[in-house]
PDB file of C-alpha atoms in Angstrom:
ATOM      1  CA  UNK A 267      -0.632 -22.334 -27.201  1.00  0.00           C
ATOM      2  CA  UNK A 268       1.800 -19.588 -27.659  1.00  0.00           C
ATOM      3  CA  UNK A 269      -0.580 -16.874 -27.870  1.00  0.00           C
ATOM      4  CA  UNK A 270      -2.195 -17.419 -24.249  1.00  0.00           C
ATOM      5  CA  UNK A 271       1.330 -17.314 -22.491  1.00  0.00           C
ATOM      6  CA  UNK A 272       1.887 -14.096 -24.443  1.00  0.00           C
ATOM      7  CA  UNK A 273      -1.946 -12.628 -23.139  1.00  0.00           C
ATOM      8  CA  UNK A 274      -0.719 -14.072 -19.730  1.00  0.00           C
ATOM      9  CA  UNK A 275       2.086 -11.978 -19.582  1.00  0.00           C
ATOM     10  CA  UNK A 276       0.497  -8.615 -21.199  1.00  0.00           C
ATOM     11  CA  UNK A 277      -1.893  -9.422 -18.609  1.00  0.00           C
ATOM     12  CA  UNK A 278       0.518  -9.487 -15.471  1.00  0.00           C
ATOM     13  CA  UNK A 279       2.530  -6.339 -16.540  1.00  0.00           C
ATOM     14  CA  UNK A 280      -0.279  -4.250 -17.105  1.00  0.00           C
ATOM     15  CA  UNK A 281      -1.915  -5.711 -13.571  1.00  0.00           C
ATOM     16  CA  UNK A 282       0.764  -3.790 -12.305  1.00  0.00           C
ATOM     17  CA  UNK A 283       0.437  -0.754 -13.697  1.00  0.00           C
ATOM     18  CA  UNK A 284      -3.024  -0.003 -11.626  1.00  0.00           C
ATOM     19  CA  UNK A 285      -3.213   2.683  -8.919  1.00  0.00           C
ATOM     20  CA  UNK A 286      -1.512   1.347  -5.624  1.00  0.00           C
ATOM     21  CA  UNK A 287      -3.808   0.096  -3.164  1.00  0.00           C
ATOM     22  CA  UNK A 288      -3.767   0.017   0.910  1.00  0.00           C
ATOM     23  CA  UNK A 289      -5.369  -0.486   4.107  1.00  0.00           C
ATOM     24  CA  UNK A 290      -6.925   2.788   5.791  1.00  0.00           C
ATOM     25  CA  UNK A 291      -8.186   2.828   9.273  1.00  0.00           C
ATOM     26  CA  UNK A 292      -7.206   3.979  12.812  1.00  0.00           C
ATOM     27  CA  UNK A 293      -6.688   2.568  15.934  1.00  0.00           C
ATOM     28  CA  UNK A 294      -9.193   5.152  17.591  1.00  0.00           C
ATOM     29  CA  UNK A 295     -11.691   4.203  15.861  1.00  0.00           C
ATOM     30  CA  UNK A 296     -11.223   0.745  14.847  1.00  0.00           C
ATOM     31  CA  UNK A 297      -9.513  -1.888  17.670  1.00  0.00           C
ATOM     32  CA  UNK A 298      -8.527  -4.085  14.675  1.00  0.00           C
ATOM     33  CA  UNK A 299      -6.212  -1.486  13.548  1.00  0.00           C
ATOM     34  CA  UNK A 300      -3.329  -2.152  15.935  1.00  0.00           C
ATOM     35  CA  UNK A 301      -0.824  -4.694  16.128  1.00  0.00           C
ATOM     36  CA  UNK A 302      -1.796  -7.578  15.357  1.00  0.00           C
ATOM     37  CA  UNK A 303      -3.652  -5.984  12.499  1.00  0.00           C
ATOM     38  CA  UNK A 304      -7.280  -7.831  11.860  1.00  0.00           C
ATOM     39  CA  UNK A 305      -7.731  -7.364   8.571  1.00  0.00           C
ATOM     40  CA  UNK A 306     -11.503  -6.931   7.616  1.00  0.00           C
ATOM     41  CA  UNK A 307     -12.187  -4.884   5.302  1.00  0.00           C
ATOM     42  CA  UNK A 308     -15.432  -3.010   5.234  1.00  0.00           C
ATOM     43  CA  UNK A 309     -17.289  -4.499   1.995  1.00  0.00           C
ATOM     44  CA  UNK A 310     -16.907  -7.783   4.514  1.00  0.00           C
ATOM     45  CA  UNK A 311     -18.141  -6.918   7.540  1.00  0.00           C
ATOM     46  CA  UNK A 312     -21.720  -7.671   8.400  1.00  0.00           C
ATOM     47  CA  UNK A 313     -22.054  -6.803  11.321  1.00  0.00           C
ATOM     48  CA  UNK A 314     -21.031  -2.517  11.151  1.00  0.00           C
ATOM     49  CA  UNK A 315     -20.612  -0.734   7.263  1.00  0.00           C
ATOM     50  CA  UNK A 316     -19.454   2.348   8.367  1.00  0.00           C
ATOM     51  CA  UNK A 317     -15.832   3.894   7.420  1.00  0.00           C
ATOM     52  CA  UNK A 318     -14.605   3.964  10.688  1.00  0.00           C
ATOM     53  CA  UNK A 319     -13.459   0.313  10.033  1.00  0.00           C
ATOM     54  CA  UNK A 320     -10.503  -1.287   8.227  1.00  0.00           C
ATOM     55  CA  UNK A 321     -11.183  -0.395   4.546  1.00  0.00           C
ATOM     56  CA  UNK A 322      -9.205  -1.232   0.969  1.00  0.00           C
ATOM     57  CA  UNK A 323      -8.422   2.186  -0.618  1.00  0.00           C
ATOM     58  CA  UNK A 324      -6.975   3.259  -3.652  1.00  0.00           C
ATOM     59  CA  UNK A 325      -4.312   5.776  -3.113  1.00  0.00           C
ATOM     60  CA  UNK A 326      -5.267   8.589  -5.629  1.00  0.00           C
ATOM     61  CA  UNK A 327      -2.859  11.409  -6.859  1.00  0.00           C
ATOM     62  CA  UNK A 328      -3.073  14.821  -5.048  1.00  0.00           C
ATOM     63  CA  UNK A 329      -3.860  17.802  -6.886  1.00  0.00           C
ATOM     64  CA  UNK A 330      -0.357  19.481  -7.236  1.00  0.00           C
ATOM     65  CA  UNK A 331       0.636  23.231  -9.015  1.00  0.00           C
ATOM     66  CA  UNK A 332       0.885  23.127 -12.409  1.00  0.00           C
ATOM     67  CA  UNK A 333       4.835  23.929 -12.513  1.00  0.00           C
ATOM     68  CA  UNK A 334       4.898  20.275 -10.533  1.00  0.00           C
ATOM     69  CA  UNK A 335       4.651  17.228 -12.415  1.00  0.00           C
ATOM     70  CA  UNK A 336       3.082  14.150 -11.224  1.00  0.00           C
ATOM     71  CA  UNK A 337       5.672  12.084 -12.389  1.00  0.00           C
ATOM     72  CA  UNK A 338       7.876  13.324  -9.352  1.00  0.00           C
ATOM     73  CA  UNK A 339       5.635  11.894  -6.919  1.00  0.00           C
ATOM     74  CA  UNK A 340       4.496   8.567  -5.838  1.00  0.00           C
ATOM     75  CA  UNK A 341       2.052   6.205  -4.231  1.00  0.00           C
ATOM     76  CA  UNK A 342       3.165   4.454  -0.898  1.00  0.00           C
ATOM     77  CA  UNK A 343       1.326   2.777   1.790  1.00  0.00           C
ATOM     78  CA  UNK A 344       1.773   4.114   5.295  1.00  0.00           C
ATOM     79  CA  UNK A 345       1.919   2.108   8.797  1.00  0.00           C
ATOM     80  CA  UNK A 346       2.221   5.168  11.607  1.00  0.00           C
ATOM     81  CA  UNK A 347       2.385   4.275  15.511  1.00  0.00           C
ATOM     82  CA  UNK A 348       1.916   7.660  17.961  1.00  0.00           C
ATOM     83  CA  UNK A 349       2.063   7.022  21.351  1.00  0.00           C
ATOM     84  CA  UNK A 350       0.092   9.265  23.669  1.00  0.00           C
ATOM     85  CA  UNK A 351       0.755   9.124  27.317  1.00  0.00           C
ATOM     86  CA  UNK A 352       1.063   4.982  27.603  1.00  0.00           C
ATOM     87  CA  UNK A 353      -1.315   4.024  25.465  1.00  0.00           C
ATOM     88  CA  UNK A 354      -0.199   3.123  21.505  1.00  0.00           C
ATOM     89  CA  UNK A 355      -2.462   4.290  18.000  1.00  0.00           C
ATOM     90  CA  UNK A 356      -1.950   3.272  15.316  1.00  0.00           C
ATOM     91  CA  UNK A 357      -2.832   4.180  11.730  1.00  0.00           C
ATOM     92  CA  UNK A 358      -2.799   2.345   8.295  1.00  0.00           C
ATOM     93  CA  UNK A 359      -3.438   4.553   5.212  1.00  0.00           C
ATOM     94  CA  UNK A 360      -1.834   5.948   1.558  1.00  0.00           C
ATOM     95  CA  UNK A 361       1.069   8.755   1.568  1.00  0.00           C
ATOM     96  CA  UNK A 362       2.967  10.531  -1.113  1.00  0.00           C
ATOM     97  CA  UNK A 363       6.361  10.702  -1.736  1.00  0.00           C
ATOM     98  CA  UNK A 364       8.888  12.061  -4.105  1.00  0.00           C
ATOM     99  CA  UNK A 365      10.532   9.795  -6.528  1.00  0.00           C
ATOM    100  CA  UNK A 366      14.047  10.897  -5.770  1.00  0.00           C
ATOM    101  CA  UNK A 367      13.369  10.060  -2.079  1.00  0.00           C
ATOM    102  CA  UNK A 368      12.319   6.149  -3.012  1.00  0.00           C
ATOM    103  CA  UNK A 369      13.708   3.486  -2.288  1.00  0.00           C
ATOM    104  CA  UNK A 370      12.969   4.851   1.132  1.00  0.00           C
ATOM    105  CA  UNK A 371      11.027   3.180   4.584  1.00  0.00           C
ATOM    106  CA  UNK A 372      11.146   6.384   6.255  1.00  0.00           C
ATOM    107  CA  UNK A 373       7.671   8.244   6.637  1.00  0.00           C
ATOM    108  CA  UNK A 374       7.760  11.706   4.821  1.00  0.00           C
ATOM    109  CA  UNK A 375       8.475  14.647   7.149  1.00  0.00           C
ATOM    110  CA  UNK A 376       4.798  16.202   6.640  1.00  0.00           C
ATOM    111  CA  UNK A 377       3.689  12.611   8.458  1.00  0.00           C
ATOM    112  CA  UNK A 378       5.693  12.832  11.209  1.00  0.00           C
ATOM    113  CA  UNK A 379       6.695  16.141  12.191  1.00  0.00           C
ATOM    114  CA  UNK A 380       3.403  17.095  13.006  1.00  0.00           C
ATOM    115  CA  UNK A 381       3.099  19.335  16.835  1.00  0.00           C
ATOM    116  CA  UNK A 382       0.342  16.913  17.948  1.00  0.00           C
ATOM    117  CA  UNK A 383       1.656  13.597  17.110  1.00  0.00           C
ATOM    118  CA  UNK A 384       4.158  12.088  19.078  1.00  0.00           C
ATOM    119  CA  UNK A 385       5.216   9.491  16.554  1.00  0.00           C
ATOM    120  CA  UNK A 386       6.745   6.476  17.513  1.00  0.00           C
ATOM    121  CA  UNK A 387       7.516   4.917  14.424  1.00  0.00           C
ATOM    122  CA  UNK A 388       6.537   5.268  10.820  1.00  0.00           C
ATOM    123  CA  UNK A 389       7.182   2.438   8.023  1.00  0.00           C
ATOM    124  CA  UNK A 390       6.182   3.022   4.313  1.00  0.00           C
ATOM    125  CA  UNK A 391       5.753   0.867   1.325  1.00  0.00           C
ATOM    126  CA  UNK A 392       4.964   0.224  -2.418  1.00  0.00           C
ATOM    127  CA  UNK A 393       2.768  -2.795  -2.950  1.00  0.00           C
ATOM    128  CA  UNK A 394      -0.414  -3.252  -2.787  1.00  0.00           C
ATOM    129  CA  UNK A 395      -1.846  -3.787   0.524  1.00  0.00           C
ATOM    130  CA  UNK A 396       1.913  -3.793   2.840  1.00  0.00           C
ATOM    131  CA  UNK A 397       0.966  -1.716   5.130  1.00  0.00           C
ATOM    132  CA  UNK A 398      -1.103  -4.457   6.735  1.00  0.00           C
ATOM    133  CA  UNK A 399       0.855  -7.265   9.079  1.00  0.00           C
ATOM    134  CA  UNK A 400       1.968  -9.424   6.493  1.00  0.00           C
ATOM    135  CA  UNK A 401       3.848  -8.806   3.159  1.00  0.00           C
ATOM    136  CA  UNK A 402       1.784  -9.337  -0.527  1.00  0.00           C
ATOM    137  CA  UNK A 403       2.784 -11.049  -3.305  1.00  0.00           C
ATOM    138  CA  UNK A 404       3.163  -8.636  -5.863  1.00  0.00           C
ATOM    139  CA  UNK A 405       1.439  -9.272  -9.347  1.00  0.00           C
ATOM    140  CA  UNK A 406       5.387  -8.914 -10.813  1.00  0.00           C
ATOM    141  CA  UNK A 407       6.368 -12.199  -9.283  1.00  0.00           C
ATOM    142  CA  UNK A 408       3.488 -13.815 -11.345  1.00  0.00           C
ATOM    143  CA  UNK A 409       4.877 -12.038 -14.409  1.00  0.00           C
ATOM    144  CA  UNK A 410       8.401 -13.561 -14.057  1.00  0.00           C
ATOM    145  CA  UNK A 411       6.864 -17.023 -13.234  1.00  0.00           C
ATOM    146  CA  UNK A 412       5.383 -16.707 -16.260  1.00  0.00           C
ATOM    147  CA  UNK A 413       8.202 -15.891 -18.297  1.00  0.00           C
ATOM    148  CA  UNK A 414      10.324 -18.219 -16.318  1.00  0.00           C
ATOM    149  CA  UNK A 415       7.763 -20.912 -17.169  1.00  0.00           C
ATOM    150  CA  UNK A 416       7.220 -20.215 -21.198  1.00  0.00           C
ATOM    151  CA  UNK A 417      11.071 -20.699 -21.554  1.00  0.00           C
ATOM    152  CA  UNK A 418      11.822 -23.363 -19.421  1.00  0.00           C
ATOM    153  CA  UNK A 419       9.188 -25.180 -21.454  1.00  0.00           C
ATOM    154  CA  UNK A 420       9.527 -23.776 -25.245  1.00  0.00           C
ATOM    155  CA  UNK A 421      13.087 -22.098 -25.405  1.00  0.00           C
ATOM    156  CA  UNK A 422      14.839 -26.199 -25.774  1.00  0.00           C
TER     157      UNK A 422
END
């Protein structure tokens, strides 16, 4: 009985050790982008399977120099709102930002200081799947209910 709590728990921590995943679409292209966001992502859709609709990506690591390390970078999920004229967009996707800039909700500066875009407001995040309306549960929680759990019940 022992051994499955201790595969439960391997099983959460390294759960969250995958590549950081987040919703990708635009508002141009996709109505169900804005606020309130519709989330339907594209393997679900019958009706249109194109990428111009809400999709699940994984955020993958840029190619940087070789005197940068990757390790000084990071995954985050990106909710950006531009408003043109009086009419709102909005756009869901992955960003990168340096470590010793995190724990930060700002947007990087390459996200928002851009000629074109008059930004309105820019959130980011680091779970999977936050940029969308509602907050995730993280797979961490599940590790320390399971922890929590195996000692309430065999640490007496």
């Amino acid at each position: 009985m022992n051994s499955i709590w201790i595969y439960l728990l391997i099983f959460a921590v390294l759960e969250t050790a995958e590549a950081l995943r987040c919703w990708k679409c635009q508002s141009t292209n996709d109505k169900n982008c804005g606020d309130p966001f519709l989330k339907i992502p594209t393997n679900s859709r019958v009706t249109n399977f194109t990428t111009e609709i809400a999709a699940i990506v994984t955020c993958k690591q840029p190619i940087l120099p070789f005197n940068h390390p990757k390790e000084s970078i990071r995954a985050m999920c990106m909710k950006k709102v531009a408003v043109f004229g009086e009419r709102k967009y909005y756009s869901r996707s992955c960003t990168f930002l340096p470590v010793d800039q995190i724990p930060s909700k700002k947007c990087p500066d390459h996200e928002t200081n851009v000629p074109y875009d008059n930004v309105d407001h820019c959130d980011i995040c680091g779970r999977d799947l936050c940029n969308g309306s509602e907050v995730q549960q993280s797979t961490a929680c599940l590790g320390v209910l399971v922890i929590t759990i195996y000692l309430l019940l065999f640490n007496k």
